[in-house]
Each structure stands twice: as structure tokens, then as C-alpha cells.
Amino acid sequence: MKHLTRRSFILRSAAAIAGTSVLTPSFLQGAIQPDAPKEAIGIQSWIVKESIEKSFSDTLRTMAELGYGSIEMCSPPGYAKWGFGGLQNLAPIELKIVIEDTGLKCISCHYGFDELKNYAQARIDFAKEWGLEQMILSSFGLPKTATLSDWKRAADELNKLGEMSKKAGIQMGFHNHHIEFEKREGELIYDVLLKQLDPSVIKMQFQVAVVNLGYKAADYFRKYPGRFLSAHLYDWPGSGDEMVPLGQGTIDWKDFFTAAKVGGVKNCFVEMKEGLKESADFLKKVM
């Protein structure tokens, strides 16, 4: 009988739990400059959630073959009803091994506000064992009728969660949507949040899609140096709401990445369902 290492045993067990086949490591080498490792080209798991629900390992392997080196996950228990529920039975080390043996790295994960508030220490402990460096709040989930006081109160709660994750060596972040670029009581919600959130414990993950509202990521990176952690990447044709593959729209990506250094951005994730290979190929050229 062939000797079975502990890593092999864990991998086989994890794959069985996830309902996927065992995959051997296949770290693909991308044509990226030495100062931009392959894992710098990331993808957000939300856009392939239906595929993940069917086969986690196969989905991630496909992303690696398209040219991606990292994936930002969504919390299995927090996103159970959106395709991630099948991963709940995996221990942190099992989840880490399954991901890395498809050729991807994972240092960041999205969480819901309620799950962080109700299970903060449990989620932080799991993230620590998993090897995460970043925990991102995907949304406060506030209604359209929420006042600025409601937004500020939520920000204060996130500050406390950030203090907890910081003790574990994990950076807490906040991900915006279009609603944060609306005004309440004459003030832009996003600007109010930047004032309310404690920069020593909370960093921002900028969703580039708000460019269709007239707000450019590069402008915010320069205006608030060091306040950002990561970004979700899209490109925009210049009109309408639809996004296009990176490099095929109007965004000045040279300016974006120059400003990203000022903003403190450490990693980026493509979050578009169409043109994934084109976007990965483009990032290899510009990063």
C-alpha cells in the first residue's frame, strides 16, 4: 500500500466532503512582472457561485487555468443559501488545502454583517486557522430609509469588530456598493463612512463599478492615502450600467494602479461574469 501523507489524507477527505474530485497542484506561471506575483490577479467567488455549488474544486481549477492566481471567498455559513453551503463541513485546513491544490491562493473572504456581529470570535478564529489576512464586510445591509445616524452607528459597530480581528492579526475591511455613493442629509454616505471608520482597524475595499456614477477609484486612492486594502475590478464603456472586460472600456488603468499604491491597495479581484479570460490577460500586461 502506497504511503499516505497527512496532507494527502486531508485533501482526499476534504474533496469527498465538498463533493469534488481530488486535484493535484497545478500552479500556472503567468507572464507577470517580478514585482506582481501571479496571486495579484484575483477573482471574486461570488460571480461563480452557481458553479461552486456544483463542483468547488473544478470551478477553482478553471479559474486558475484562465490565468487567475487568487480567489476571494465568501463565508460558507454566511453565504450558505447562495451556493457556499456545501463547504461548511470543511475544517479551515481542509478548505485551505482544497483551494491551494487547484492552483489558487486565498487571503480574503467576504462576510455578512449579522454573522460577524453574532459569531465574531468564531469567524475570526476560523479565518486565522484558514490563513486569511483580510476579512471584508460585504455590506451593512441597511435599508434605503436609513439615516446618516444609522450609517454612523453601523460604522461604530464595525470598528469594534475590526479591533477584534486586529488582535488576531487579520485586517478588517469594508466593501462598498452603489448605495454608499448616494447622499443623505446633503452628505455623501461614503465620505461620512471614511470619517467614521477608524483607519487603524478598518480599511476600505473599493468597488470600481461606481465609476458609472462619476466616482473614480484613483481619485479616492489619492484623496485618502493608505485607507484602502483592495479593490473589485470592472471596466465601463462610458454609458449605461453594463460593465465590459478590463481594458475594453474607459478606465485609465495606468492611472488606477499608480494611484492604488498611494491608496494602500494590496490586492484586486475581478468581479465580472463575462470576459474573465480577457480580463486576466489584460491584468498580466498592466500589472
Short mmCIF file of C-alpha atoms in Angstrom, two decimals:
data_model
loop_
_atom_site.label_atom_id
_atom_site.label_comp_id
_atom_site.label_asym_id
_atom_site.label_seq_id
_atom_site.Cartn_x
_atom_site.Cartn_y
_atom_site.Cartn_z
CA MET A 1 0.00 0.00 0.00
CA LYS A 2 1.38 3.38 -1.01
CA HIS A 3 2.28 5.63 1.93
CA LEU A 4 -0.45 8.25 2.50
CA THR A 5 0.81 11.53 3.89
CA ARG A 6 -1.26 13.60 6.27
CA ARG A 7 -1.67 16.25 3.54
CA SER A 8 -2.94 13.65 1.07
CA PHE A 9 -5.34 12.23 3.64
CA ILE A 10 -6.74 15.68 4.46
CA LEU A 11 -7.06 16.57 0.79
CA ARG A 12 -8.92 13.38 -0.07
CA SER A 13 -11.23 13.77 2.91
CA ALA A 14 -11.91 17.42 2.09
CA ALA A 15 -12.63 16.68 -1.55
CA ALA A 16 -15.08 13.96 -0.54
CA ILE A 17 -16.90 16.33 1.81
CA ALA A 18 -17.09 19.04 -0.86
CA GLY A 19 -18.36 16.54 -3.41
CA THR A 20 -15.48 17.15 -5.80
CA SER A 21 -12.60 15.16 -7.23
CA VAL A 22 -9.11 15.31 -5.78
CA LEU A 23 -6.88 17.66 -7.74
CA THR A 24 -3.13 17.74 -7.89
CA PRO A 25 -1.29 21.06 -7.57
CA SER A 26 -1.10 22.99 -10.83
CA PHE A 27 0.34 26.43 -10.16
CA LEU A 28 0.40 28.07 -13.55
CA GLN A 29 3.11 30.58 -14.36
CA GLY A 30 1.73 33.84 -15.73
CA ALA A 31 3.65 36.43 -17.71
CA ILE A 32 3.71 38.88 -14.82
CA GLN A 33 6.49 41.20 -13.79
CA PRO A 34 8.55 40.05 -10.78
CA ASP A 35 7.03 42.70 -8.50
CA ALA A 36 3.50 41.50 -9.30
CA PRO A 37 3.16 37.81 -8.33
CA LYS A 38 0.54 35.64 -10.01
CA GLU A 39 -1.69 35.77 -6.94
CA ALA A 40 -2.05 39.52 -7.52
CA ILE A 41 -4.50 38.63 -10.29
CA GLY A 42 -7.55 37.66 -8.28
CA ILE A 43 -11.18 36.79 -8.81
CA GLN A 44 -14.21 37.13 -6.53
CA SER A 45 -16.00 33.84 -5.89
CA TRP A 46 -19.50 35.42 -5.92
CA ILE A 47 -19.57 35.51 -9.71
CA VAL A 48 -19.07 31.74 -9.98
CA LYS A 49 -21.23 30.74 -7.03
CA GLU A 50 -23.55 28.55 -9.12
CA SER A 51 -20.57 26.63 -10.42
CA ILE A 52 -19.02 26.40 -6.95
CA GLU A 53 -22.21 24.84 -5.66
CA LYS A 54 -21.86 22.08 -8.27
CA SER A 55 -18.12 21.50 -8.01
CA PHE A 56 -15.88 23.66 -5.86
CA SER A 57 -12.52 22.21 -6.91
CA ASP A 58 -13.32 22.08 -10.62
CA THR A 59 -14.51 25.68 -10.59
CA LEU A 60 -11.35 26.95 -8.93
CA ARG A 61 -9.18 24.88 -11.21
CA THR A 62 -10.87 26.51 -14.20
CA MET A 63 -10.18 29.96 -12.75
CA ALA A 64 -6.50 29.07 -12.37
CA GLU A 65 -6.39 27.87 -15.98
CA LEU A 66 -7.88 31.20 -17.10
CA GLY A 67 -4.91 32.96 -15.51
CA TYR A 68 -6.07 33.84 -12.01
CA GLY A 69 -3.79 33.26 -9.05
CA SER A 70 -6.04 34.06 -6.11
CA ILE A 71 -9.68 33.96 -5.13
CA GLU A 72 -11.62 35.99 -2.63
CA MET A 73 -14.08 33.65 -0.96
CA CYS A 74 -17.49 34.21 0.60
CA SER A 75 -18.09 32.86 4.10
CA PRO A 76 -19.54 29.33 3.76
CA PRO A 77 -22.03 29.67 6.63
CA GLY A 78 -22.87 33.30 5.91
CA TYR A 79 -23.44 32.63 2.22
CA ALA A 80 -24.85 29.12 2.58
CA LYS A 81 -28.02 29.85 0.60
CA TRP A 82 -26.02 31.38 -2.26
CA GLY A 83 -24.01 28.33 -3.23
CA PHE A 84 -21.39 28.09 -0.48
CA GLY A 85 -23.30 25.89 1.97
CA GLY A 86 -21.60 22.70 0.81
CA LEU A 87 -18.29 23.99 2.17
CA GLN A 88 -19.50 24.33 5.75
CA ASN A 89 -18.28 20.87 6.75
CA LEU A 90 -14.69 21.64 5.80
CA ALA A 91 -12.26 22.49 8.58
CA PRO A 92 -10.04 25.54 7.98
CA ILE A 93 -7.00 23.47 6.98
CA GLU A 94 -9.14 21.34 4.64
CA LEU A 95 -10.56 24.43 2.94
CA LYS A 96 -7.07 25.88 2.56
CA ILE A 97 -5.65 22.70 1.04
CA VAL A 98 -8.51 22.22 -1.42
CA ILE A 99 -8.10 25.80 -2.66
CA GLU A 100 -4.33 25.74 -2.93
CA ASP A 101 -4.28 22.39 -4.69
CA THR A 102 -6.32 23.91 -7.52
CA GLY A 103 -3.58 26.47 -8.09
CA LEU A 104 -5.09 29.42 -6.24
CA LYS A 105 -4.33 31.33 -3.07
CA CYS A 106 -6.92 32.75 -0.70
CA ILE A 107 -6.19 35.51 1.81
CA SER A 108 -9.50 37.38 1.75
CA CYS A 109 -13.14 36.50 2.42
CA HIS A 110 -16.48 38.34 2.43
CA TYR A 111 -18.82 38.22 5.41
CA GLY A 112 -22.32 39.44 6.20
CA PHE A 113 -22.86 41.98 8.97
CA ASP A 114 -25.20 39.83 11.04
CA GLU A 115 -22.88 36.83 11.03
CA LEU A 116 -19.94 38.98 12.10
CA LYS A 117 -21.92 40.56 14.92
CA ASN A 118 -23.40 37.28 16.11
CA TYR A 119 -20.39 35.00 15.64
CA ALA A 120 -17.47 37.42 15.61
CA GLN A 121 -14.90 35.41 17.56
CA ALA A 122 -15.82 32.13 15.90
CA ARG A 123 -15.45 33.65 12.44
CA ILE A 124 -12.14 35.29 13.37
CA ASP A 125 -10.78 32.06 14.84
CA PHE A 126 -11.77 30.15 11.69
CA ALA A 127 -10.19 32.81 9.47
CA LYS A 128 -6.98 32.66 11.47
CA GLU A 129 -6.71 28.89 11.10
CA TRP A 130 -7.63 29.20 7.43
CA GLY A 131 -4.71 31.55 6.89
CA LEU A 132 -6.72 34.62 5.91
CA GLU A 133 -5.15 38.05 6.14
CA GLN A 134 -8.29 40.01 5.33
CA MET A 135 -11.93 39.79 6.44
CA ILE A 136 -14.23 42.01 4.39
CA LEU A 137 -17.68 43.16 5.42
CA SER A 138 -19.68 42.94 2.22
CA SER A 139 -22.48 45.28 3.33
CA PHE A 140 -24.15 46.79 6.36
CA GLY A 141 -27.46 45.70 4.86
CA LEU A 142 -29.14 48.95 5.85
CA PRO A 143 -32.46 49.89 4.20
CA LYS A 144 -32.82 52.76 1.76
CA THR A 145 -34.56 54.69 4.53
CA ALA A 146 -31.51 54.53 6.84
CA THR A 147 -30.36 57.91 8.16
CA LEU A 148 -26.79 59.12 8.49
CA SER A 149 -27.03 58.29 12.18
CA ASP A 150 -27.86 54.69 11.24
CA TRP A 151 -24.80 54.55 8.96
CA LYS A 152 -22.57 56.03 11.63
CA ARG A 153 -23.87 53.60 14.22
CA ALA A 154 -23.13 50.67 11.91
CA ALA A 155 -19.64 52.03 11.28
CA ASP A 156 -19.01 52.18 15.03
CA GLU A 157 -20.02 48.52 15.32
CA LEU A 158 -17.62 47.62 12.53
CA ASN A 159 -14.83 49.49 14.32
CA LYS A 160 -15.30 47.17 17.30
CA LEU A 161 -15.17 44.11 15.05
CA GLY A 162 -12.02 45.49 13.48
CA GLU A 163 -10.40 45.79 16.88
CA MET A 164 -11.16 42.11 17.50
CA SER A 165 -9.74 40.93 14.17
CA LYS A 166 -6.66 43.10 14.60
CA LYS A 167 -5.79 41.21 17.79
CA ALA A 168 -5.75 38.04 15.69
CA GLY A 169 -3.52 39.67 13.08
CA ILE A 170 -6.29 39.97 10.48
CA GLN A 171 -7.23 43.20 8.72
CA MET A 172 -10.94 44.02 8.65
CA GLY A 173 -12.24 45.81 5.57
CA PHE A 174 -15.43 47.36 4.23
CA HIS A 175 -16.80 46.81 0.72
CA ASN A 176 -18.99 49.46 -0.86
CA HIS A 177 -21.88 49.22 -3.28
CA HIS A 178 -23.64 51.98 -5.20
CA ILE A 179 -25.82 52.92 -2.24
CA GLU A 180 -22.84 54.36 -0.35
CA PHE A 181 -22.47 56.88 -3.18
CA GLU A 182 -25.88 58.35 -2.54
CA LYS A 183 -26.43 61.41 -0.40
CA ARG A 184 -28.24 61.62 2.90
CA GLU A 185 -28.89 64.94 4.57
CA GLY A 186 -26.70 66.62 1.97
CA GLU A 187 -23.66 64.38 2.57
CA LEU A 188 -22.25 61.52 0.55
CA ILE A 189 -22.61 58.34 2.62
CA TYR A 190 -19.19 57.03 1.57
CA ASP A 191 -17.42 60.18 2.70
CA VAL A 192 -19.23 60.01 6.02
CA LEU A 193 -18.11 56.40 6.48
CA LEU A 194 -14.50 57.32 5.77
CA LYS A 195 -14.71 59.83 8.61
CA GLN A 196 -16.49 57.45 10.97
CA LEU A 197 -14.46 54.31 10.39
CA ASP A 198 -11.23 54.05 12.36
CA PRO A 199 -8.34 53.77 9.85
CA SER A 200 -6.24 51.92 12.40
CA VAL A 201 -8.60 48.93 12.33
CA ILE A 202 -10.74 49.27 9.17
CA LYS A 203 -9.53 49.55 5.58
CA MET A 204 -11.70 50.02 2.50
CA GLN A 205 -12.29 47.69 -0.43
CA PHE A 206 -13.26 49.90 -3.36
CA GLN A 207 -15.79 48.66 -5.90
CA VAL A 208 -14.69 50.24 -9.17
CA ALA A 209 -18.17 49.84 -10.70
CA VAL A 210 -19.26 53.14 -9.13
CA VAL A 211 -17.40 54.80 -12.00
CA ASN A 212 -20.76 54.80 -13.80
CA LEU A 213 -21.95 57.25 -11.15
CA GLY A 214 -18.98 59.51 -11.79
CA TYR A 215 -16.74 58.35 -8.93
CA LYS A 216 -13.25 57.17 -9.85
CA ALA A 217 -11.25 54.81 -7.67
CA ALA A 218 -8.00 56.64 -8.44
CA ASP A 219 -9.42 59.91 -7.11
CA TYR A 220 -10.30 58.26 -3.80
CA PHE A 221 -6.97 56.48 -3.55
CA ARG A 222 -5.19 59.83 -3.80
CA LYS A 223 -7.60 61.73 -1.57
CA TYR A 224 -7.38 59.13 1.20
CA PRO A 225 -3.83 57.68 1.09
CA GLY A 226 -3.34 54.46 2.98
CA ARG A 227 -7.05 53.96 3.68
CA PHE A 228 -7.59 51.18 1.15
CA LEU A 229 -6.90 47.47 1.25
CA SER A 230 -8.18 46.04 -2.02
CA ALA A 231 -10.48 46.65 -4.96
CA HIS A 232 -13.09 44.91 -7.08
CA LEU A 233 -12.32 45.46 -10.75
CA TYR A 234 -14.65 46.31 -13.61
CA ASP A 235 -14.40 48.37 -16.77
CA TRP A 236 -17.08 50.69 -18.13
CA PRO A 237 -17.85 51.58 -21.76
CA GLY A 238 -18.75 55.16 -20.86
CA SER A 239 -22.54 54.95 -20.80
CA GLY A 240 -25.22 52.76 -19.30
CA ASP A 241 -24.87 50.38 -16.37
CA GLU A 242 -23.24 47.39 -18.05
CA MET A 243 -19.56 46.65 -17.50
CA VAL A 244 -17.07 45.29 -20.04
CA PRO A 245 -13.85 43.20 -19.71
CA LEU A 246 -10.88 45.07 -18.31
CA GLY A 247 -9.06 47.10 -20.92
CA GLN A 248 -12.08 47.35 -23.20
CA GLY A 249 -13.66 50.32 -21.51
CA THR A 250 -12.87 53.87 -20.48
CA ILE A 251 -10.98 53.37 -17.21
CA ASP A 252 -7.39 54.61 -17.21
CA TRP A 253 -5.75 51.54 -15.70
CA LYS A 254 -2.26 53.01 -15.65
CA ASP A 255 -3.58 55.83 -13.50
CA PHE A 256 -5.58 53.35 -11.42
CA PHE A 257 -2.59 51.22 -10.46
CA THR A 258 -0.37 54.25 -9.88
CA ALA A 259 -2.96 55.72 -7.51
CA ALA A 260 -3.60 52.31 -5.93
CA LYS A 261 -0.08 52.35 -4.49
CA VAL A 262 -0.89 55.67 -2.80
CA GLY A 263 -4.18 54.32 -1.53
CA GLY A 264 -2.51 51.27 0.01
CA VAL A 265 -4.23 48.67 -2.19
CA LYS A 266 -2.69 45.23 -1.67
CA ASN A 267 -4.82 43.02 -3.89
CA CYS A 268 -7.50 43.21 -6.57
CA PHE A 269 -10.33 40.91 -7.62
CA VAL A 270 -12.18 40.81 -10.92
CA GLU A 271 -15.93 40.59 -10.31
CA MET A 272 -17.48 40.23 -13.74
CA LYS A 273 -19.29 37.22 -15.15
CA GLU A 274 -18.25 37.91 -18.73
CA GLY A 275 -14.78 38.23 -20.21
CA LEU A 276 -12.88 36.56 -17.38
CA LYS A 277 -10.02 35.35 -19.58
CA GLU A 278 -9.75 38.69 -21.37
CA SER A 279 -9.60 40.49 -18.04
CA ALA A 280 -6.92 38.14 -16.67
CA ASP A 281 -4.85 38.51 -19.82
CA PHE A 282 -5.13 42.29 -19.60
CA LEU A 283 -4.02 42.35 -15.97
CA LYS A 284 -0.94 40.29 -16.84
CA LYS A 285 0.09 43.06 -19.21
CA VAL A 286 -0.55 46.08 -16.98
CA MET A 287 0.48 44.83 -13.52
#
